[in-house]
Amino acid sequence: MPKFNLDKAIDAANQRLREAGIKPRIKSNGGTLIIRATVPSRSGVGTERGEFSLGIPANKTGVQFAESQCHELADQLMRETFEWCIWRRDRAPSLDEIPVSQLVEKFKQKYLGSNRIKESTWRYGWQKTLSRLPQDKALTEADVLAVILATEPHTETRKRTCQRLQALCDYADIKIDLSGYAGDYGHQSLNPRDIPSDELIAEWRDRIPNAGWKWVYGMMATFGLRPHEAFFCEFVDVHTVRVLDETKTGYHVTRAIPPDWSERWNLIEVIRPNVKGHRPSDYGDRNKRQFQRYEIPFPAYNLRHAYAIRGSIKEGLPVSTMASMMGHSAAVHQKQYHHWLTDATNQEVYDRMILGKRTKPPL
């Protein structure tokens, strides 16, 4: 990649401005850039030559931003809305005026300073989301919505994208409410019709041609693993798997439900696909692509949901037991599967208190 040349970048930007009929020009001034233009005089009579220093750094991103500011200044001059108080030399640009790359860096320092998260969490979570914004221009509502609408509705990705972009907009004092775009991902969005039956799960497992991905599928179905956990686990015995603490979800032990799947599919013979990743989502993304490739008619995560319902409802295991085996809290388990758990309890009470009292059919 050729080394960045500031003078050539400024010349190229000014040439584009000339060709577009934009009169303001960019000039280097030490470590910053200034904008030169003929503007209405501060006295209110005639015009004068103005130089506007907005604290724009003299680098590649700064040149791109300065060029966009020249367009903004030209538009104000044409509409006769130019005001010196907005463009005066000593005015530092507001957060909603600086390039997104600079805004994100400022936001990062504030966020890491007030929230106890690791640098890796920022890099693989927040940075991954915010990097989808155009980096060389000021943040706009249109760009924010474009990033959100590019995600799949009613998914965890959409929900987290909205949360992160809302935080950035709030920091930049951009008045926008993104809650309406987040969707209803979570326990409310789990539809019983979307959970595959045990018969369907077994049928599609047998259709997978690749031995490695067939094993991963079987592990998720039998032990309720998250997609990435199949790559970070080990067997204790044929019915028991230990999820190692290298994963973001932490160490926990889970067991086969039903046990005969682990036996019949010989899952204790580990056959992992050759997949490398730097973070859990890398494995999840690869898993998702394989499901799509094999045209499996339900998302990978629904194998985990089916496991939860199978253990809690069909087998009647206590909520605390299922939550522990799935690596989350009892409160999360109760909330996530509230509808099924509540209905199962109601059915049990009804069977015992109502149907159990019947000695003969009603007249």
Coordinates of C-alpha atoms in Angstrom, one line a residue:
M1 CA 0.0 0.0 0.0
P2 CA 1.5 3.4 -1.0
K3 CA 2.4 5.8 1.7
F4 CA -0.1 8.6 2.3
N5 CA 1.0 11.9 0.8
L6 CA -0.8 14.9 2.5
D7 CA -0.1 17.4 -0.2
K8 CA -1.3 15.1 -3.0
A9 CA -4.4 14.3 -1.1
I10 CA -5.3 18.0 -0.6
D11 CA -4.6 18.7 -4.3
A12 CA -6.9 15.9 -5.3
A13 CA -9.6 17.0 -2.9
N14 CA -9.4 20.6 -4.2
Q15 CA -9.6 19.4 -7.8
R16 CA -12.8 17.5 -7.0
L17 CA -14.2 20.6 -5.4
R18 CA -13.4 22.6 -8.5
E19 CA -15.0 20.1 -10.8
A20 CA -18.1 20.1 -8.6
G21 CA -18.3 23.9 -8.7
I22 CA -17.6 24.2 -5.0
K23 CA -15.6 27.3 -4.2
P24 CA -14.2 26.7 -0.6
R25 CA -10.7 25.1 -0.6
I26 CA -8.6 23.0 1.8
K27 CA -5.2 24.1 3.0
S28 CA -2.7 22.5 5.4
N29 CA -1.8 24.5 8.5
G30 CA 0.8 22.6 10.5
G31 CA -0.8 19.6 12.0
T32 CA -4.3 20.6 11.1
L33 CA -6.3 21.6 8.0
I34 CA -8.2 24.8 7.4
I35 CA -10.9 25.8 4.9
R36 CA -10.6 29.0 2.9
A37 CA -13.6 30.7 1.3
T38 CA -15.1 34.0 0.5
V39 CA -17.9 34.6 2.9
P40 CA -20.2 37.5 4.0
S41 CA -18.2 40.1 6.0
R42 CA -18.5 40.1 9.8
S43 CA -19.4 43.8 9.5
G44 CA -22.5 42.9 7.5
V45 CA -21.3 44.8 4.4
G46 CA -19.8 43.0 1.4
T47 CA -17.6 39.9 1.6
E48 CA -14.2 38.9 3.0
R49 CA -11.7 36.1 2.7
G50 CA -12.2 33.7 5.6
E51 CA -10.0 30.9 6.9
F52 CA -11.7 28.4 9.2
S53 CA -9.8 26.0 11.4
L54 CA -12.1 23.4 12.9
G55 CA -9.5 21.3 14.5
I56 CA -9.4 18.9 11.6
P57 CA -6.3 16.7 11.8
A58 CA -3.9 16.7 8.8
N59 CA -4.3 13.1 7.8
K60 CA -6.2 11.0 5.3
T61 CA -9.5 11.0 7.3
G62 CA -9.1 14.7 8.0
V63 CA -8.8 15.5 4.3
Q64 CA -12.0 13.5 3.6
F65 CA -13.8 15.3 6.3
A66 CA -12.6 18.7 5.3
E67 CA -13.8 18.0 1.8
S68 CA -17.3 17.2 3.1
Q69 CA -17.2 20.5 5.2
C70 CA -16.4 22.5 2.0
H71 CA -19.6 21.1 0.5
E72 CA -21.5 22.0 3.7
L73 CA -20.0 25.6 3.7
A74 CA -20.8 26.1 0.0
D75 CA -24.4 24.9 0.6
Q76 CA -24.8 27.4 3.4
L77 CA -23.4 30.2 1.3
M78 CA -25.8 29.4 -1.6
R79 CA -28.8 29.3 0.8
E80 CA -27.6 32.4 2.6
T81 CA -27.6 30.6 5.9
F82 CA -23.9 31.1 6.7
E83 CA -23.1 32.3 10.2
W84 CA -19.7 33.2 11.5
C85 CA -20.5 31.9 15.0
I86 CA -20.7 28.4 13.5
W87 CA -17.5 28.6 11.5
R88 CA -15.3 30.8 13.7
R89 CA -11.7 29.7 14.1
D90 CA -11.7 29.1 17.8
R91 CA -14.7 26.9 17.8
A92 CA -14.0 23.2 18.5
P93 CA -16.2 20.9 16.4
S94 CA -19.0 19.2 18.2
L95 CA -19.2 15.4 18.4
D96 CA -21.8 15.2 15.7
E97 CA -19.5 17.1 13.3
I98 CA -16.3 15.1 13.5
P99 CA -15.6 12.0 11.4
V100 CA -17.1 8.7 12.8
S101 CA -13.6 7.3 13.2
Q102 CA -12.7 10.1 15.7
L103 CA -16.1 10.0 17.3
V104 CA -15.8 6.3 18.0
E105 CA -12.3 6.7 19.5
K106 CA -13.6 9.4 21.9
F107 CA -16.7 7.3 22.7
K108 CA -14.4 4.3 23.4
Q109 CA -12.3 6.1 25.9
K110 CA -15.4 7.3 27.8
Y111 CA -17.2 3.9 27.6
L112 CA -14.2 1.9 28.8
G113 CA -13.6 4.4 31.5
S114 CA -17.1 4.0 33.0
N115 CA -17.8 0.3 32.2
R116 CA -15.8 -2.6 33.4
I117 CA -15.3 -4.5 30.2
K118 CA -12.1 -6.0 28.6
E119 CA -10.4 -4.5 25.6
S120 CA -11.2 -7.7 23.7
T121 CA -14.9 -7.3 24.5
W122 CA -14.8 -3.9 22.9
R123 CA -12.8 -5.1 19.9
Y124 CA -14.9 -8.1 19.0
G125 CA -18.2 -6.6 20.0
W126 CA -18.6 -2.9 19.9
Q127 CA -15.9 -2.2 17.4
K128 CA -17.2 -4.8 15.1
T129 CA -20.6 -3.0 15.1
L130 CA -19.4 0.5 14.9
S131 CA -16.9 -0.2 12.1
R132 CA -19.9 -0.8 9.8
L133 CA -20.6 3.0 9.8
P134 CA -18.9 5.2 7.2
Q135 CA -15.7 6.2 9.0
D136 CA -14.7 9.4 7.0
K137 CA -17.8 11.5 7.6
A138 CA -19.9 12.8 10.5
L139 CA -22.4 10.5 12.0
T140 CA -25.9 10.8 10.5
E141 CA -29.3 9.1 11.3
A142 CA -29.4 7.7 7.8
D143 CA -26.0 5.9 8.2
V144 CA -27.1 4.5 11.6
L145 CA -30.4 3.2 10.2
A146 CA -28.6 1.7 7.2
V147 CA -26.4 -0.4 9.5
I148 CA -29.4 -1.5 11.6
L149 CA -31.5 -2.5 8.6
A150 CA -28.7 -4.5 7.2
T151 CA -29.1 -7.0 10.1
E152 CA -31.7 -9.7 10.2
P153 CA -34.8 -8.6 12.1
H154 CA -35.7 -10.2 15.5
T155 CA -32.2 -11.5 16.1
E156 CA -29.6 -11.0 18.8
T157 CA -27.4 -9.2 16.2
R158 CA -30.2 -6.7 15.5
K159 CA -30.8 -6.1 19.2
R160 CA -27.2 -5.6 20.0
T161 CA -26.6 -3.4 17.0
C162 CA -29.4 -1.1 18.1
Q163 CA -28.1 -1.0 21.7
R164 CA -24.6 -0.1 20.6
L165 CA -25.6 2.5 18.1
Q166 CA -28.1 4.1 20.5
A167 CA -25.2 4.5 23.0
L168 CA -23.0 6.1 20.4
C169 CA -25.8 8.5 19.3
D170 CA -26.6 9.4 22.9
Y171 CA -22.9 10.2 23.4
A172 CA -22.9 12.4 20.3
D173 CA -26.1 14.1 21.3
I174 CA -27.9 12.9 18.2
K175 CA -31.6 12.7 19.1
I176 CA -32.8 9.4 17.8
D177 CA -34.8 6.5 19.3
L178 CA -33.7 3.1 18.0
S179 CA -35.9 1.0 20.3
G180 CA -38.5 0.5 17.6
Y181 CA -35.9 -1.2 15.3
A182 CA -34.6 -3.7 17.9
G183 CA -37.4 -6.3 17.3
D184 CA -38.6 -8.9 19.8
Y185 CA -35.6 -11.1 20.0
G186 CA -35.7 -13.1 23.2
H187 CA -38.1 -15.4 25.0
Q188 CA -41.1 -13.6 23.5
S189 CA -39.9 -14.5 20.0
L190 CA -39.6 -18.2 20.6
N191 CA -42.5 -19.8 18.8
P192 CA -43.3 -23.5 19.6
R193 CA -43.8 -24.1 15.9
D194 CA -40.2 -23.1 15.2
I195 CA -38.7 -25.8 17.5
P196 CA -37.9 -28.9 15.6
S197 CA -39.2 -32.3 16.8
D198 CA -36.8 -35.0 17.9
E199 CA -37.7 -37.0 14.8
L200 CA -36.9 -34.0 12.5
I201 CA -33.6 -33.4 14.4
A202 CA -32.5 -37.0 13.9
E203 CA -33.6 -36.9 10.2
W204 CA -31.5 -33.9 9.3
R205 CA -28.5 -35.1 11.3
D206 CA -28.4 -38.1 9.0
R207 CA -28.5 -35.9 5.9
I208 CA -25.3 -34.0 6.7
P209 CA -22.6 -35.4 4.4
N210 CA -19.6 -34.1 6.3
A211 CA -18.6 -36.2 9.3
G212 CA -17.2 -33.2 11.3
W213 CA -20.3 -31.1 10.9
K214 CA -22.5 -34.1 11.6
W215 CA -20.7 -34.5 14.9
V216 CA -21.1 -30.8 15.8
Y217 CA -24.8 -31.0 15.0
G218 CA -25.1 -34.1 17.1
M219 CA -23.3 -32.5 20.0
M220 CA -25.6 -29.4 19.9
A221 CA -28.7 -31.6 19.7
T222 CA -27.7 -34.1 22.4
F223 CA -26.0 -31.8 24.9
G224 CA -27.6 -28.5 24.3
L225 CA -24.3 -26.8 23.4
R226 CA -24.1 -23.3 21.9
P227 CA -22.6 -23.4 18.4
H228 CA -19.0 -22.5 19.5
E229 CA -19.0 -24.8 22.6
A230 CA -18.7 -27.9 20.5
F231 CA -15.2 -26.7 19.7
F232 CA -14.3 -26.2 23.4
C233 CA -15.5 -29.3 25.2
E234 CA -14.4 -32.7 26.3
F235 CA -16.1 -36.0 27.3
V236 CA -16.2 -37.2 30.9
D237 CA -18.1 -40.3 29.9
V238 CA -20.4 -41.2 27.0
H239 CA -23.3 -39.3 28.6
T240 CA -21.4 -36.3 30.2
V241 CA -19.5 -33.4 28.5
R242 CA -17.5 -30.7 30.2
V243 CA -17.5 -27.3 28.5
L244 CA -14.1 -25.8 29.0
D245 CA -13.6 -22.3 30.5
E246 CA -11.8 -20.9 27.5
T247 CA -15.3 -20.0 26.1
K248 CA -17.1 -16.7 27.0
T249 CA -19.8 -18.8 28.6
G250 CA -17.5 -20.4 31.1
Y251 CA -17.0 -23.8 32.6
H252 CA -20.0 -26.1 33.0
V253 CA -21.0 -29.7 32.7
T254 CA -23.9 -30.9 30.6
R255 CA -25.5 -34.3 30.0
A256 CA -27.1 -36.2 27.1
I257 CA -30.8 -35.8 26.6
P258 CA -31.7 -38.3 25.3
P259 CA -28.8 -40.6 26.3
D260 CA -29.3 -42.9 23.4
W261 CA -28.4 -40.2 20.8
S262 CA -24.9 -40.0 22.3
E263 CA -24.7 -43.8 22.2
R264 CA -26.2 -44.4 18.8
W265 CA -24.3 -41.6 17.1
N266 CA -21.0 -42.5 18.9
L267 CA -20.4 -38.9 19.8
I268 CA -17.6 -39.8 22.2
E269 CA -15.5 -40.3 19.1
V270 CA -14.7 -36.7 18.5
I271 CA -14.6 -35.6 14.9
R272 CA -14.4 -31.8 14.8
P273 CA -14.3 -29.8 11.5
N274 CA -11.0 -27.9 10.8
V275 CA -12.2 -24.5 11.9
K276 CA -10.1 -21.8 13.4
G277 CA -11.4 -18.6 15.1
H278 CA -10.3 -15.7 17.3
R279 CA -13.6 -15.4 19.1
P280 CA -16.7 -17.5 19.7
S281 CA -18.7 -15.7 17.0
D282 CA -16.2 -16.9 14.4
Y283 CA -17.3 -20.5 15.1
G284 CA -21.0 -19.5 15.3
D285 CA -20.8 -17.7 11.9
R286 CA -19.2 -20.8 10.3
N287 CA -21.8 -23.0 11.9
K288 CA -24.6 -20.8 10.5
R289 CA -23.1 -21.0 7.0
Q290 CA -23.0 -24.8 7.2
F291 CA -26.7 -25.0 8.2
Q292 CA -27.5 -22.8 5.2
R293 CA -25.3 -24.9 2.9
Y294 CA -27.0 -28.1 3.9
E295 CA -30.4 -26.4 3.7
I296 CA -31.3 -27.4 7.3
P297 CA -34.8 -25.9 7.8
F298 CA -34.2 -24.4 11.2
P299 CA -31.4 -22.3 12.8
A300 CA -28.6 -24.0 14.7
Y301 CA -29.6 -22.4 18.0
N302 CA -33.0 -24.1 17.8
L303 CA -31.2 -27.4 18.6
R304 CA -30.3 -25.8 22.0
H305 CA -33.9 -24.6 22.5
A306 CA -35.2 -28.1 21.7
Y307 CA -32.7 -29.6 24.3
A308 CA -34.0 -27.2 26.9
I309 CA -37.7 -28.0 26.3
R310 CA -36.9 -31.7 26.1
G311 CA -35.2 -31.7 29.5
S312 CA -37.5 -29.3 31.3
I313 CA -40.9 -30.3 29.8
K314 CA -40.7 -33.9 28.4
E315 CA -38.3 -35.2 31.1
G316 CA -39.4 -32.9 33.9
L317 CA -35.9 -32.0 35.2
P318 CA -35.9 -29.1 37.7
V319 CA -35.2 -25.6 36.3
S320 CA -32.0 -25.3 38.4
T321 CA -30.7 -28.5 36.9
M322 CA -31.4 -27.6 33.3
A323 CA -30.0 -24.1 33.8
S324 CA -26.8 -25.4 35.2
M325 CA -26.3 -27.9 32.4
M326 CA -27.0 -25.2 29.8
G327 CA -24.5 -22.8 31.4
H328 CA -26.9 -20.0 32.4
S329 CA -28.8 -18.9 35.5
A330 CA -32.1 -20.3 36.6
A331 CA -33.6 -16.9 36.2
V332 CA -32.5 -16.8 32.5
H333 CA -33.8 -20.3 32.0
Q334 CA -37.2 -19.5 33.5
K335 CA -37.5 -16.3 31.5
Q336 CA -36.4 -17.8 28.2
Y337 CA -38.7 -20.8 28.4
H338 CA -41.4 -19.3 30.6
H339 CA -44.2 -20.1 28.2
W340 CA -43.4 -23.8 28.0
L341 CA -42.6 -24.2 31.7
T342 CA -45.8 -22.4 32.8
D343 CA -48.0 -24.5 30.4
A344 CA -46.4 -27.7 31.5
T345 CA -47.0 -26.9 35.2
N346 CA -50.6 -26.0 34.5
Q347 CA -51.1 -29.2 32.6
E348 CA -49.7 -31.2 35.5
V349 CA -52.0 -29.5 38.0
Y350 CA -55.0 -30.0 35.7
D351 CA -54.2 -33.7 35.2
R352 CA -53.9 -34.2 39.0
M353 CA -56.7 -32.0 40.3
I354 CA -59.3 -32.2 37.6
L355 CA -58.8 -35.3 35.4
G356 CA -57.6 -37.3 38.4
K357 CA -60.9 -36.8 40.2
R358 CA -63.0 -38.1 37.4
T359 CA -64.5 -41.5 38.1
K360 CA -67.0 -41.6 35.2
P361 CA -67.6 -39.5 32.2
P362 CA -70.0 -36.6 32.6
L363 CA -73.6 -37.0 31.4

